[in-house]
Coordinates of N, CA, C and O in Angstrom, one line a residue:
M1 N 104.5 68.3 151.8 CA 104.2 69.7 151.7 C 102.8 69.9 151.0 O 102.7 69.3 149.9
P2 N 101.9 70.6 151.5 CA 100.6 70.7 150.9 C 100.7 71.5 149.6 O 101.6 72.3 149.4
T3 N 99.8 71.2 148.6 CA 99.7 72.0 147.4 C 99.6 73.5 147.7 O 98.8 73.9 148.5
G4 N 100.4 74.3 147.0 CA 100.3 75.7 147.1 C 101.1 76.3 148.2 O 101.2 77.5 148.4
A5 N 101.8 75.4 149.0 CA 102.5 75.9 150.2 C 103.8 76.6 149.7 O 104.3 77.5 150.4
A6 N 104.4 76.2 148.6 CA 105.7 76.7 148.2 C 105.6 77.4 146.8 O 106.5 78.2 146.5
C7 N 104.5 77.2 146.1 CA 104.4 77.7 144.8 C 102.9 78.0 144.4 O 102.1 77.2 144.7
G8 N 102.7 79.1 143.8 CA 101.3 79.5 143.5 C 100.7 78.5 142.5 O 101.3 77.9 141.6
D9 N 99.4 78.3 142.6 CA 98.7 77.3 141.8 C 98.8 77.6 140.3 O 98.9 76.7 139.5
R10 N 98.8 78.9 139.9 CA 98.9 79.2 138.5 C 100.2 78.8 137.9 O 100.3 78.3 136.7
I11 N 101.3 78.8 138.7 CA 102.6 78.4 138.2 C 102.6 76.9 138.1 O 103.1 76.3 137.1
V12 N 102.1 76.2 139.1 CA 102.1 74.7 139.1 C 101.2 74.2 138.0 O 101.6 73.3 137.2
D13 N 100.1 74.8 137.8 CA 99.2 74.4 136.7 C 99.8 74.6 135.3 O 99.7 73.8 134.4
A14 N 100.6 75.7 135.2 CA 101.2 76.0 133.9 C 102.3 74.9 133.6 O 102.5 74.5 132.5
A15 N 103.1 74.6 134.7 CA 104.1 73.6 134.5 C 103.5 72.2 134.2 O 103.9 71.5 133.3
R16 N 102.4 71.8 134.9 CA 101.8 70.5 134.6 C 101.2 70.5 133.2 O 101.4 69.5 132.5
R17 N 100.6 71.6 132.8 CA 100.0 71.6 131.5 C 101.1 71.5 130.4 O 101.0 70.8 129.4
F18 N 102.1 72.3 130.5 CA 103.2 72.3 129.6 C 103.8 70.9 129.4 O 104.0 70.4 128.3
L19 N 104.2 70.3 130.5 CA 104.8 69.0 130.5 C 103.8 67.9 130.0 O 104.2 67.1 129.2
G20 N 102.6 68.0 130.4 CA 101.6 67.0 130.0 C 101.4 67.1 128.5 O 101.2 66.1 127.8
E21 N 101.3 68.3 127.9 CA 101.1 68.5 126.5 C 102.3 67.9 125.7 O 102.1 67.6 124.5
R22 N 103.4 67.7 126.3 CA 104.6 67.2 125.6 C 104.8 65.7 125.9 O 105.8 65.1 125.6
G23 N 103.8 65.1 126.5 CA 103.8 63.6 126.8 C 104.5 63.2 128.0 O 104.7 62.0 128.2
F24 N 104.9 64.1 128.9 CA 105.6 63.7 130.1 C 104.5 63.2 131.1 O 103.4 63.8 131.2
A25 N 104.8 62.2 131.9 CA 104.0 61.8 133.0 C 104.2 62.8 134.1 O 105.4 63.0 134.5
V26 N 103.2 63.4 134.7 CA 103.3 64.4 135.7 C 102.6 63.9 137.0 O 101.4 63.6 136.9
A27 N 103.2 64.0 138.1 CA 102.6 63.7 139.4 C 102.9 64.9 140.3 O 104.0 65.4 140.3
L28 N 102.0 65.3 141.1 CA 102.2 66.4 142.0 C 102.3 65.9 143.4 O 101.4 65.2 143.9
N29 N 103.5 66.2 144.0 CA 103.8 65.8 145.4 C 103.8 64.3 145.6 O 103.6 63.8 146.8
A30 N 104.0 63.5 144.6 CA 104.1 62.1 144.7 C 105.1 61.5 143.7 O 105.0 61.9 142.5
P31 N 106.1 60.8 144.1 CA 106.3 60.2 145.4 C 107.0 61.2 146.4 O 107.1 60.9 147.5
Y32 N 107.4 62.4 145.9 CA 108.1 63.3 146.8 C 107.3 64.6 146.9 O 106.6 65.0 146.0
A33 N 107.3 65.2 148.0 CA 106.5 66.4 148.3 C 107.4 67.6 148.6 O 107.2 68.3 149.6
G34 N 108.5 67.8 147.8 CA 109.4 68.9 148.1 C 110.3 68.6 149.2 O 110.3 67.5 149.8
G35 N 111.1 69.5 149.6 CA 112.0 69.3 150.7 C 112.4 70.6 151.3 O 111.6 71.6 151.3
F36 N 113.6 70.7 151.8 CA 114.1 71.9 152.5 C 114.0 73.1 151.6 O 113.5 74.1 152.0
T37 N 114.5 73.0 150.4 CA 114.6 74.1 149.5 C 113.3 74.8 149.2 O 113.1 76.0 149.3
T38 N 112.3 73.9 148.8 CA 111.0 74.5 148.5 C 110.3 75.0 149.7 O 109.7 76.1 149.7
G39 N 110.4 74.3 150.8 CA 109.8 74.7 152.1 C 110.4 76.0 152.6 O 109.7 76.8 153.2
H40 N 111.7 76.1 152.5 CA 112.4 77.3 153.1 C 112.3 78.5 152.2 O 112.1 79.6 152.7
Y41 N 112.4 78.3 150.9 CA 112.4 79.5 150.0 C 111.1 79.9 149.4 O 110.9 81.0 148.9
G42 N 110.2 78.9 149.3 CA 108.9 79.2 148.7 C 107.9 79.8 149.6 O 107.5 79.2 150.6
H43 N 107.5 81.1 149.3 CA 106.5 81.8 150.1 C 105.6 82.6 149.1 O 105.9 83.8 148.9
P44 N 104.7 81.9 148.5 CA 103.9 82.5 147.5 C 103.2 83.8 147.9 O 103.1 84.8 147.1
R45 N 102.8 83.9 149.2 CA 102.1 85.1 149.6 C 103.1 86.3 149.6 O 102.7 87.5 149.7
R46 N 104.4 86.0 149.7 CA 105.4 87.1 149.6 C 105.9 87.3 148.2 O 106.9 88.0 148.0
G47 N 105.4 86.6 147.3 CA 105.8 86.7 145.9 C 107.0 85.8 145.6 O 107.7 86.0 144.5
R48 N 107.3 84.8 146.4 CA 108.5 83.9 146.2 C 107.9 82.5 146.0 O 107.3 82.0 146.9
H49 N 108.2 82.0 144.8 CA 107.7 80.7 144.4 C 108.8 79.7 144.2 O 109.8 80.1 143.6
A50 N 108.6 78.5 144.8 CA 109.6 77.5 144.6 C 109.0 76.2 144.0 O 108.0 75.7 144.6
L51 N 109.4 75.8 142.9 CA 108.9 74.7 142.2 C 110.0 73.7 142.0 O 111.0 74.0 141.4
Q52 N 109.8 72.5 142.5 CA 110.8 71.4 142.3 C 110.3 70.4 141.3 O 109.2 69.9 141.4
I53 N 111.2 70.1 140.3 CA 110.8 69.2 139.3 C 111.8 68.0 139.3 O 113.0 68.3 139.2
E54 N 111.3 66.8 139.4 CA 112.1 65.6 139.4 C 112.0 65.0 138.0 O 110.9 64.8 137.5
I55 N 113.2 64.7 137.4 CA 113.2 64.2 136.1 C 113.7 62.7 136.1 O 114.8 62.5 136.7
N56 N 113.0 61.8 135.7 CA 113.4 60.4 135.6 C 114.6 60.3 134.7 O 114.6 60.5 133.6
R57 N 115.8 60.0 135.3 CA 117.0 60.0 134.6 C 117.0 59.0 133.4 O 117.8 59.1 132.5
S58 N 116.2 58.0 133.5 CA 116.2 57.0 132.4 C 115.7 57.7 131.1 O 115.9 57.1 130.0
L59 N 115.1 58.8 131.2 CA 114.6 59.6 130.0 C 115.8 60.1 129.2 O 115.7 60.3 128.0
Y60 N 116.9 60.4 129.9 CA 118.0 61.1 129.2 C 119.4 60.4 129.4 O 120.4 60.8 128.8
M61 N 119.4 59.3 130.2 CA 120.7 58.7 130.4 C 120.6 57.2 130.4 O 119.6 56.6 130.9
D62 N 121.6 56.5 129.8 CA 121.7 55.1 129.9 C 122.2 54.8 131.3 O 123.3 55.2 131.7
E63 N 121.4 54.1 132.1 CA 121.7 54.0 133.5 C 122.8 52.9 133.8 O 123.3 52.9 134.9
R64 N 123.2 52.2 132.8 CA 124.3 51.2 132.9 C 125.6 51.9 132.7 O 126.6 51.7 133.4
S65 N 125.7 52.7 131.6 CA 126.9 53.3 131.2 C 127.1 54.7 131.7 O 128.1 55.3 131.7
Y66 N 126.0 55.3 132.3 CA 125.9 56.7 132.7 C 126.3 57.7 131.6 O 126.9 58.7 131.8
R67 N 125.9 57.3 130.4 CA 126.1 58.2 129.2 C 124.7 58.8 128.8 O 123.7 58.1 128.9
R68 N 124.8 60.0 128.2 CA 123.6 60.6 127.7 C 123.0 59.8 126.6 O 123.7 59.3 125.7
K69 N 121.7 59.7 126.6 CA 121.0 59.1 125.5 C 120.8 60.2 124.4 O 120.9 61.4 124.7
P70 N 120.5 59.8 123.2 CA 120.3 60.8 122.1 C 119.1 61.7 122.5 O 119.1 62.9 122.1
A71 N 118.2 61.3 123.3 CA 117.0 62.1 123.7 C 117.4 63.2 124.7 O 116.6 64.1 124.9
F72 N 118.6 63.3 125.1 CA 119.1 64.3 126.1 C 118.9 65.7 125.5 O 118.3 66.6 126.2
A73 N 119.3 65.9 124.3 CA 119.1 67.3 123.7 C 117.7 67.7 123.6 O 117.4 68.9 123.9
L74 N 116.8 66.8 123.2 CA 115.4 67.2 123.2 C 114.8 67.5 124.6 O 114.1 68.5 124.7
L75 N 115.2 66.7 125.5 CA 114.8 67.0 126.9 C 115.3 68.3 127.4 O 114.5 69.1 128.0
A76 N 116.5 68.6 127.1 CA 117.1 69.9 127.5 C 116.3 71.1 126.8 O 116.0 72.1 127.4
Q77 N 115.9 70.9 125.6 CA 115.2 71.9 124.8 C 113.8 72.0 125.4 O 113.3 73.2 125.6
E78 N 113.2 70.9 125.8 CA 111.8 71.0 126.4 C 111.9 71.7 127.8 O 111.0 72.5 128.1
M79 N 112.9 71.4 128.6 CA 113.1 72.1 129.9 C 113.3 73.6 129.7 O 112.8 74.4 130.5
A80 N 114.1 74.0 128.7 CA 114.3 75.4 128.4 C 112.9 76.0 128.0 O 112.7 77.2 128.4
G81 N 112.1 75.3 127.3 CA 110.8 75.8 126.9 C 109.9 76.0 128.1 O 109.1 76.9 128.3
L82 N 110.0 75.1 129.1 CA 109.3 75.2 130.3 C 109.7 76.4 131.1 O 108.9 77.2 131.6
V83 N 111.0 76.7 131.2 CA 111.5 77.8 131.9 C 110.9 79.1 131.2 O 110.5 80.0 131.9
E84 N 111.0 79.1 129.9 CA 110.4 80.3 129.2 C 108.9 80.5 129.5 O 108.5 81.6 129.7
R85 N 108.2 79.4 129.4 CA 106.8 79.4 129.7 C 106.5 80.0 131.1 O 105.6 80.8 131.4
L86 N 107.2 79.4 132.1 CA 107.0 79.9 133.5 C 107.4 81.3 133.7 O 106.8 82.0 134.5
G87 N 108.4 81.8 132.9 CA 108.8 83.2 132.9 C 107.6 84.0 132.5 O 107.3 85.1 133.0
G88 N 106.9 83.6 131.4 CA 105.7 84.3 130.9 C 104.6 84.3 132.0 O 104.0 85.4 132.1
V89 N 104.4 83.2 132.6 CA 103.4 83.2 133.7 C 103.8 84.2 134.8 O 102.9 84.9 135.3
M90 N 105.0 84.2 135.2 CA 105.4 85.2 136.2 C 105.3 86.6 135.8 O 104.8 87.5 136.6
R91 N 105.5 86.9 134.5 CA 105.3 88.3 134.0 C 103.8 88.6 134.1 O 103.5 89.7 134.5
E92 N 103.0 87.7 133.8 CA 101.5 87.9 133.9 C 101.1 88.1 135.4 O 100.3 88.9 135.7
C93 N 101.8 87.4 136.2 CA 101.5 87.5 137.7 C 101.9 88.8 138.3 O 101.3 89.3 139.2
L94 N 103.0 89.4 137.7 CA 103.4 90.7 138.2 C 102.4 91.7 137.8 O 102.2 92.7 138.6
A95 N 101.8 91.5 136.7 CA 100.7 92.5 136.2 C 99.5 92.3 137.1 O 98.8 93.3 137.4
R96 N 99.1 91.1 137.4 CA 98.0 90.8 138.2 C 98.4 89.7 139.2 O 98.6 88.6 138.8
P97 N 98.6 90.0 140.5 CA 99.1 89.1 141.5 C 98.3 87.8 141.5 O 97.1 87.8 141.2
L98 N 99.0 86.8 141.9 CA 98.4 85.4 142.1 C 97.3 85.4 143.0 O 97.2 86.0 144.0

Protein backbone atom coordinates (compact mmCIF):
# COMPACT_ATOMS: atom_id res chain seq x y z
CA MET A 1 0.00 0.00 0.00
CA PRO A 2 1.53 3.36 -0.96
CA THR A 3 2.41 5.91 1.71
CA GLY A 4 -0.57 8.08 2.58
CA ALA A 5 -3.15 5.70 1.09
CA ALA A 6 -4.64 4.74 4.47
CA CYS A 7 -3.36 7.42 6.85
CA GLY A 8 -2.48 11.08 6.56
CA ASP A 9 1.19 12.02 6.48
CA ARG A 10 0.96 14.19 9.62
CA ILE A 11 -0.28 11.23 11.62
CA VAL A 12 2.33 8.85 10.23
CA ASP A 13 5.08 11.41 10.84
CA ALA A 14 3.93 11.97 14.42
CA ALA A 15 3.97 8.22 15.11
CA ARG A 16 7.42 7.78 13.55
CA ARG A 17 8.81 10.73 15.48
CA PHE A 18 7.29 9.62 18.80
CA LEU A 19 8.60 6.06 18.48
CA GLY A 20 11.99 7.10 17.13
CA GLU A 21 12.51 9.54 20.01
CA ARG A 22 12.02 6.62 22.39
CA GLY A 23 14.61 4.46 20.68
CA PHE A 24 12.32 2.17 18.71
CA ALA A 25 13.42 1.08 15.25
CA VAL A 26 10.77 2.32 12.83
CA ALA A 27 10.20 1.13 9.26
CA LEU A 28 7.41 2.36 7.03
CA ASN A 29 5.64 -0.24 4.89
CA ALA A 30 8.50 -2.71 5.29
CA PRO A 31 8.44 -5.61 5.65
CA TYR A 32 4.63 -5.25 5.69
CA ALA A 33 2.57 -2.66 3.85
CA GLY A 34 -0.70 -2.89 5.72
CA GLY A 35 -3.46 -5.25 4.85
CA PHE A 36 -7.20 -5.54 4.58
CA THR A 37 -8.00 -3.44 7.64
CA THR A 38 -5.90 -0.42 6.70
CA GLY A 39 -6.86 -0.62 3.04
CA HIS A 40 -10.56 -1.07 3.75
CA TYR A 41 -11.04 1.43 6.58
CA GLY A 42 -8.38 4.03 5.89
CA HIS A 43 -9.65 6.89 3.72
CA PRO A 44 -7.74 10.03 4.68
CA ARG A 45 -9.62 12.21 2.21
CA ARG A 46 -12.81 11.28 4.04
CA GLY A 47 -11.22 11.96 7.43
CA ARG A 48 -10.76 8.25 8.25
CA HIS A 49 -7.19 7.26 9.04
CA ALA A 50 -5.91 3.73 9.62
CA LEU A 51 -2.44 3.20 11.06
CA GLN A 52 -1.11 -0.31 11.59
CA ILE A 53 1.79 -0.77 14.00
CA GLU A 54 3.66 -4.05 14.25
CA ILE A 55 5.55 -4.60 17.50
CA ASN A 56 8.39 -7.10 17.63
CA ARG A 57 7.19 -9.46 20.33
CA SER A 58 10.73 -10.15 21.52
CA LEU A 59 10.57 -6.64 23.02
CA TYR A 60 7.92 -7.68 25.52
CA MET A 61 7.80 -11.48 25.63
CA ASP A 62 10.18 -14.34 26.25
CA GLU A 63 9.58 -16.27 23.04
CA ARG A 64 10.50 -19.61 24.59
CA SER A 65 8.21 -19.48 27.61
CA TYR A 66 5.62 -17.07 26.14
CA ARG A 67 5.76 -15.04 29.35
CA ARG A 68 5.91 -11.30 29.58
CA LYS A 69 9.31 -9.72 30.04
CA PRO A 70 9.76 -7.05 32.73
CA ALA A 71 9.89 -4.52 29.85
CA PHE A 72 6.22 -5.23 29.05
CA ALA A 73 4.93 -2.55 31.44
CA LEU A 74 7.19 0.12 29.96
CA LEU A 75 6.21 -0.85 26.41
CA ALA A 76 2.52 -0.64 27.35
CA GLN A 77 3.15 2.80 28.85
CA GLU A 78 4.96 3.94 25.70
CA MET A 79 2.10 2.72 23.48
CA ALA A 80 -0.42 4.55 25.68
CA GLY A 81 1.70 7.67 25.21
CA LEU A 82 1.64 7.14 21.46
CA VAL A 83 -2.15 6.90 21.47
CA GLU A 84 -2.33 10.11 23.50
CA ARG A 85 0.04 11.88 21.10
CA LEU A 86 -1.91 10.73 18.05
CA GLY A 87 -5.11 11.91 19.71
CA GLY A 88 -3.52 15.35 20.01
CA VAL A 89 -2.54 15.29 16.34
CA MET A 90 -6.12 14.41 15.40
CA ARG A 91 -7.48 17.27 17.52
CA GLU A 92 -5.11 19.60 15.64
CA CYS A 93 -6.28 18.12 12.34
CA LEU A 94 -9.91 18.74 13.20
CA ALA A 95 -9.06 22.40 13.67
CA ARG A 96 -7.07 22.48 10.39
CA PRO A 97 -7.74 19.56 8.03
CA LEU A 98 -4.86 17.39 6.87
